[in-house]
């Protein structure tokens, strides 16, 4: 068994969820935190500086956009200067000329009189300070989930991201292959996390949520027969058809574009193999895909639901998953399970 503790961090668009676990400790007694997501924290800082009329300089690494992108564009809209390094600017678009067209000035050094903000998905020093305040030793191992669309300056990044899921299904769709320590070079967000935390286990946050939901007792009962897992995140909704150790289908949409009625209508046809990729993409979602050997005769009707926006699916004929009694940490539990599996330890957290 590995020495020291493991920190699992699920970085979303609304929250960053943190779980610290070590062998011999019950899950219930692990350190658990649900904090504002890095993009939300940076957005609040930008908004404060906008209100103060301060010019800003953005440095650091590419991270998840969303809230911070909106805040930067509002800052520019107020006639206030925004300077940024190229690496920081990739947070807003894969095309730097597009960011410059907004009015962002690219530079490697901050001009005089600006306030410097550092971008990044992982705040190691912030974590260190919080844990030290409570006499919690800093972890030795890390597993982090982020949603990486992939660097694709030409064409649709929605389409590019989903092509990765299509390739995953074509290559067998194994649950074990959802985690990696060596992400593809086009996953620049994951690469940025690995620069800060060498040796980190990385996983797509949507997949981490699915993997964690499968630890729920109700999900485990149906795993060999087949089930659907829906992860309703703050930014994205992700569903997977799962049986045994494989994903047989993947669906991904933007949560803000879904109503309960639309979500259920699409998921019901997804379970039957009748939902098309074109329909989801044209609806401004990411897509829908099935394994090459998927059969509509197989049943994935039993449905478990997780995610911070799960109430969107409250009327659906499914059950709310709460692995170890804590739905908000489903992604973290999935990350820990993946870490244990990659290290060749049994992946059932309850065994430790």
Coordinates of C-alpha atoms in Angstrom, one line a residue:
X1 CA 0.0 0.0 0.0
X2 CA 1.2 3.5 -0.8
X3 CA 2.6 5.7 2.0
X4 CA 1.1 9.1 2.9
X5 CA -2.3 10.4 1.9
X6 CA -4.1 10.9 -1.4
X7 CA -5.8 14.2 -2.3
X8 CA -8.5 13.9 -4.9
X9 CA -9.7 17.2 -6.4
X10 CA -12.7 17.4 -8.8
X11 CA -12.5 20.8 -10.5
X12 CA -15.8 21.9 -11.9
X13 CA -17.3 25.0 -13.3
X14 CA -19.1 25.9 -10.0
X15 CA -17.2 24.1 -7.3
X16 CA -13.9 22.3 -6.6
X17 CA -14.5 19.3 -4.4
X18 CA -11.7 17.9 -2.3
X19 CA -11.3 14.6 -0.5
X20 CA -8.2 13.5 1.4
X21 CA -7.8 9.8 2.2
X22 CA -5.2 7.4 3.4
X23 CA -5.1 3.7 3.9
X24 CA -6.6 2.5 7.2
X25 CA -8.9 5.5 7.4
X26 CA -12.6 5.2 6.9
X27 CA -14.0 7.3 4.1
X28 CA -16.3 9.0 6.6
X29 CA -13.4 10.4 8.6
X30 CA -11.5 11.8 5.6
X31 CA -11.1 15.5 5.1
X32 CA -13.8 16.8 2.8
X33 CA -14.2 20.3 1.3
X34 CA -16.6 21.8 -1.3
X35 CA -15.2 25.2 -2.3
X36 CA -15.8 27.7 -5.2
X37 CA -14.2 26.5 -8.4
X38 CA -11.0 28.2 -9.5
X39 CA -12.8 29.9 -12.3
X40 CA -15.3 31.3 -9.8
X41 CA -12.6 32.5 -7.5
X42 CA -10.7 34.3 -10.3
X43 CA -14.0 35.8 -11.6
X44 CA -14.7 37.3 -8.2
X45 CA -11.2 38.8 -8.1
X46 CA -11.6 40.3 -11.6
X47 CA -15.0 41.7 -10.7
X48 CA -13.6 43.4 -7.6
X49 CA -10.9 45.0 -9.6
X50 CA -13.4 46.1 -12.2
X51 CA -15.4 47.9 -9.6
X52 CA -12.1 49.5 -8.4
X53 CA -11.2 50.6 -11.9
X54 CA -7.9 48.7 -11.9
X55 CA -6.1 47.4 -14.9
X56 CA -5.1 43.7 -14.6
X57 CA -2.3 41.4 -15.8
X58 CA -3.1 37.7 -16.1
X59 CA -0.3 35.2 -15.7
X60 CA 0.0 31.5 -14.9
X61 CA -1.4 28.5 -16.8
X62 CA -4.3 27.6 -19.0
X63 CA -7.4 26.7 -16.8
X64 CA -11.1 26.2 -17.1
X65 CA -12.8 29.3 -18.5
X66 CA -16.5 29.9 -18.0
X67 CA -17.0 32.5 -15.2
X68 CA -13.5 34.0 -15.4
X69 CA -13.9 34.5 -19.2
X70 CA -17.1 36.4 -18.6
X71 CA -15.5 38.5 -16.0
X72 CA -12.6 39.4 -18.2
X73 CA -14.8 40.4 -21.1
X74 CA -16.9 42.5 -18.7
X75 CA -13.7 44.2 -17.5
X76 CA -12.8 45.0 -21.1
X77 CA -16.3 46.2 -21.7
X78 CA -15.9 48.8 -19.0
X79 CA -12.9 50.2 -20.9
X80 CA -10.3 48.8 -18.5
X81 CA -7.1 47.3 -19.8
X82 CA -6.4 43.5 -19.6
X83 CA -2.9 42.3 -20.2
X84 CA -2.0 38.5 -20.3
X85 CA 0.7 36.0 -21.1
X86 CA -0.1 33.7 -24.0
X87 CA -0.4 30.7 -21.7
X88 CA -3.0 32.5 -19.5
X89 CA -4.8 33.7 -22.6
X90 CA -5.4 30.2 -23.8
X91 CA -7.9 29.9 -21.0
X92 CA -10.3 32.0 -23.0
X93 CA -9.8 30.6 -26.5
X94 CA -7.5 28.3 -28.5
X95 CA -7.1 31.1 -30.9
X96 CA -5.0 33.9 -29.5
X97 CA -6.0 36.3 -32.3
X98 CA -9.6 36.0 -31.1
X99 CA -8.6 37.0 -27.5
X100 CA -6.6 39.9 -28.9
X101 CA -9.7 40.9 -30.9
X102 CA -11.5 41.3 -27.6
X103 CA -8.9 43.8 -26.6
X104 CA -6.6 41.7 -24.4
X105 CA -2.9 42.8 -24.9
X106 CA -0.5 39.8 -24.9
X107 CA 2.8 40.4 -23.1
X108 CA 5.2 38.3 -21.1
X109 CA 5.8 41.0 -18.4
X110 CA 3.3 43.2 -16.5
X111 CA 3.2 46.9 -17.3
X112 CA 3.6 49.3 -14.4
X113 CA 0.5 50.0 -12.2
X114 CA -1.4 46.8 -13.0
X115 CA -2.7 44.2 -10.5
X116 CA -1.4 40.7 -11.3
X117 CA -3.6 37.6 -11.1
X118 CA -2.4 34.1 -11.4
X119 CA -4.5 31.6 -13.4
X120 CA -4.6 27.9 -12.8
X121 CA -6.8 24.9 -12.0
X122 CA -4.8 23.9 -8.9
X123 CA -3.9 26.1 -6.0
X124 CA -1.3 24.1 -4.2
X125 CA -0.2 26.9 -1.8
X126 CA -3.8 27.7 -0.9
X127 CA -4.4 24.0 -0.1
X128 CA -1.2 23.9 1.9
X129 CA -2.2 26.9 4.0
X130 CA -5.8 25.6 4.7
X131 CA -4.5 22.1 5.7
X132 CA -1.7 23.5 7.9
X133 CA -4.3 25.6 9.8
X134 CA -6.0 22.3 10.9
X135 CA -2.7 20.3 11.4
X136 CA -3.4 18.1 8.4
X137 CA -0.2 16.8 6.8
X138 CA 0.1 17.8 3.2
X139 CA -0.7 14.8 0.9
X140 CA 1.9 12.8 -1.0
X141 CA -0.3 11.7 -3.9
X142 CA -2.8 13.5 -6.1
X143 CA -5.6 12.7 -8.4
X144 CA -7.3 15.6 -10.3
X145 CA -10.3 15.8 -12.5
X146 CA -10.8 18.6 -15.0
X147 CA -12.8 18.9 -18.2
X148 CA -10.4 19.4 -21.1
X149 CA -11.9 20.1 -24.5
X150 CA -8.5 19.7 -26.0
X151 CA -6.4 22.3 -27.9
X152 CA -8.1 22.7 -31.3
X153 CA -7.7 26.2 -32.8
X154 CA -9.4 25.3 -36.0
X155 CA -13.0 24.1 -36.0
X156 CA -15.4 23.3 -33.2
X157 CA -13.9 22.4 -29.8
X158 CA -17.3 20.8 -28.9
X159 CA -16.8 18.4 -31.9
X160 CA -13.1 17.9 -31.2
X161 CA -13.8 17.0 -27.5
X162 CA -16.5 14.5 -28.5
X163 CA -14.3 12.8 -31.1
X164 CA -12.1 11.8 -28.1
X165 CA -15.1 10.0 -26.6
X166 CA -15.9 8.3 -29.9
X167 CA -12.3 7.1 -30.1
X168 CA -12.6 5.9 -26.5
X169 CA -15.7 3.8 -27.3
X170 CA -14.1 2.4 -30.5
X171 CA -11.1 1.3 -28.5
X172 CA -13.2 -0.7 -26.0
X173 CA -14.6 1.8 -23.6
X174 CA -12.9 0.3 -20.5
X175 CA -13.5 2.1 -17.2
X176 CA -9.9 1.5 -16.3
X177 CA -8.8 3.6 -19.3
X178 CA -10.6 6.7 -18.1
X179 CA -7.6 7.7 -15.9
X180 CA -4.0 8.4 -17.0
X181 CA -0.8 9.9 -15.9
X182 CA 0.2 10.8 -19.4
X183 CA -2.6 12.7 -21.2
X184 CA -2.5 13.3 -24.9
X185 CA -0.6 16.4 -25.9
X186 CA -3.7 18.2 -27.0
X187 CA -5.1 18.1 -23.5
X188 CA -3.4 21.3 -22.4
X189 CA -5.5 21.8 -19.3
X190 CA -4.4 18.4 -18.0
X191 CA -0.8 19.1 -19.0
X192 CA -0.9 22.3 -17.0
X193 CA -2.1 20.4 -13.9
X194 CA 0.7 17.9 -14.4
X195 CA 3.3 20.7 -14.5
X196 CA 2.2 21.8 -11.0
X197 CA 1.7 18.3 -9.6
X198 CA 4.2 15.9 -11.3
X199 CA 3.0 12.3 -11.2
X200 CA -0.6 13.3 -10.7
X201 CA -3.4 10.9 -11.9
X202 CA -5.7 12.8 -14.3
X203 CA -9.2 12.1 -15.3
X204 CA -12.0 13.9 -17.1
X205 CA -14.3 15.3 -14.4
X206 CA -17.4 14.0 -16.1
X207 CA -16.0 10.5 -16.2
X208 CA -14.8 10.8 -12.5
X209 CA -18.4 11.6 -11.5
X210 CA -19.7 8.5 -13.3
X211 CA -17.0 6.3 -11.8
X212 CA -17.8 7.6 -8.4
X213 CA -21.6 7.1 -8.8
X214 CA -20.9 3.4 -9.6
X215 CA -19.7 3.0 -6.0
X216 CA -23.2 3.7 -4.8
X217 CA -24.7 0.4 -3.5
X218 CA -27.8 0.6 -5.8
X219 CA -25.5 1.1 -8.8
X220 CA -23.2 -1.8 -7.9
X221 CA -26.2 -4.2 -7.8
X222 CA -27.1 -3.4 -11.4
X223 CA -23.5 -3.1 -12.8
X224 CA -23.4 -6.6 -14.3
X225 CA -26.8 -6.2 -15.9
X226 CA -26.4 -2.7 -17.2
X227 CA -27.4 0.8 -16.1
X228 CA -27.3 4.5 -17.1
X229 CA -25.4 7.0 -15.0
X230 CA -26.3 10.7 -15.4
X231 CA -23.9 13.3 -14.0
X232 CA -25.7 16.7 -14.0
X233 CA -22.9 19.2 -13.5
X234 CA -23.0 23.0 -13.1
X235 CA -21.8 23.4 -16.7
X236 CA -22.2 20.0 -18.4
X237 CA -24.5 17.1 -18.2
X238 CA -22.8 13.7 -19.0
X239 CA -24.5 10.3 -19.3
X240 CA -23.0 6.9 -19.8
X241 CA -24.4 3.5 -20.6
X242 CA -22.4 1.1 -18.3
X243 CA -22.2 -2.6 -18.0
X244 CA -19.6 -4.6 -16.2
X245 CA -16.2 -2.8 -16.8
X246 CA -17.2 -1.0 -20.0
X247 CA -19.0 2.2 -21.2
X248 CA -21.3 1.3 -24.1
X249 CA -22.6 4.8 -24.9
X250 CA -21.8 8.4 -24.0
X251 CA -24.0 11.5 -24.1
X252 CA -22.9 15.1 -23.3
X253 CA -24.8 18.4 -23.3
X254 CA -24.6 21.8 -21.7
X255 CA -26.7 21.8 -18.5
X256 CA -27.9 25.4 -19.0
X257 CA -29.6 24.4 -22.3
X258 CA -31.5 21.5 -20.7
X259 CA -35.0 21.4 -19.2
X260 CA -36.2 18.4 -17.2
X261 CA -38.4 17.4 -20.2
X262 CA -35.6 17.7 -22.8
X263 CA -33.1 15.9 -20.6
X264 CA -35.4 12.9 -20.1
X265 CA -36.6 12.8 -23.7
X266 CA -33.0 12.6 -24.9
X267 CA -31.8 10.2 -22.2
X268 CA -34.7 7.8 -22.9
X269 CA -33.8 7.6 -26.6
X270 CA -30.1 7.4 -25.7
X271 CA -30.8 4.3 -23.6
X272 CA -32.5 2.7 -26.6
X273 CA -29.8 3.6 -29.0
X274 CA -32.1 6.0 -31.0
X275 CA -30.5 9.4 -30.1
X276 CA -28.2 10.7 -32.8
X277 CA -24.9 12.6 -32.5
X278 CA -26.2 15.2 -35.0
X279 CA -29.3 15.9 -32.9
X280 CA -27.3 16.6 -29.7
X281 CA -24.6 18.7 -31.5
X282 CA -27.2 20.7 -33.4
X283 CA -28.9 21.4 -30.1
X284 CA -25.5 23.0 -29.0
X285 CA -24.5 20.0 -27.0
X286 CA -21.3 18.0 -27.5
X287 CA -22.7 14.8 -28.9
X288 CA -23.9 11.2 -28.5
X289 CA -22.0 8.0 -29.4
X290 CA -22.3 4.2 -29.0
X291 CA -19.7 1.4 -28.9
X292 CA -19.4 -0.4 -32.2
X293 CA -20.9 -3.6 -30.7
X294 CA -23.7 -1.8 -28.8
X295 CA -27.0 -3.5 -29.1
X296 CA -30.4 -1.8 -28.6
X297 CA -31.6 -5.2 -27.2
X298 CA -29.5 -4.6 -24.1
X299 CA -31.2 -2.9 -21.2
X300 CA -29.7 0.2 -19.6
X301 CA -33.0 1.3 -18.1
X302 CA -32.0 1.4 -14.5
X303 CA -30.7 5.0 -13.9
X304 CA -28.6 6.6 -11.2
X305 CA -28.2 10.4 -11.1
X306 CA -25.5 12.4 -9.5
X307 CA -24.0 15.9 -9.8
X308 CA -24.6 19.4 -8.2
X309 CA -27.5 20.2 -10.6
X310 CA -29.2 16.8 -10.1
X311 CA -32.5 18.4 -9.2
X312 CA -32.9 19.1 -12.9
X313 CA -33.5 15.3 -13.1
X314 CA -35.6 15.0 -10.0
X315 CA -38.7 13.9 -12.0
X316 CA -36.8 11.3 -14.0
X317 CA -37.5 7.5 -13.2
X318 CA -34.1 7.1 -11.6
X319 CA -32.4 7.1 -8.2
X320 CA -30.0 9.7 -6.7
X321 CA -26.6 8.2 -6.2
X322 CA -24.8 9.1 -3.0
X323 CA -21.7 7.0 -2.6
X324 CA -20.6 6.8 1.0
X325 CA -23.5 9.2 1.8
X326 CA -22.0 12.2 0.0
X327 CA -23.2 13.0 -3.5
X328 CA -21.0 16.1 -3.9
X329 CA -17.9 14.0 -3.6
X330 CA -18.9 11.4 -6.2
X331 CA -16.1 12.7 -8.5
X332 CA -13.5 12.5 -5.8
X333 CA -14.5 9.0 -4.9
X334 CA -14.2 8.1 -8.6
X335 CA -10.7 9.6 -8.7
X336 CA -9.6 7.6 -5.6
X337 CA -11.1 4.4 -7.1
X338 CA -9.2 5.0 -10.3
X339 CA -6.0 5.7 -8.4
X340 CA -6.3 2.5 -6.4
X341 CA -6.9 0.5 -9.6
X342 CA -3.9 2.1 -11.4
X343 CA -1.7 1.2 -8.5
X344 CA -3.1 -2.4 -8.6
X345 CA -5.0 -2.2 -5.4
X346 CA -8.7 -3.3 -5.1
X347 CA -10.8 -0.4 -6.1
X348 CA -13.5 -0.8 -3.4
X349 CA -12.9 2.0 -1.0
X350 CA -15.0 0.3 1.6
X351 CA -12.4 -2.4 1.9
X352 CA -9.9 0.0 3.5

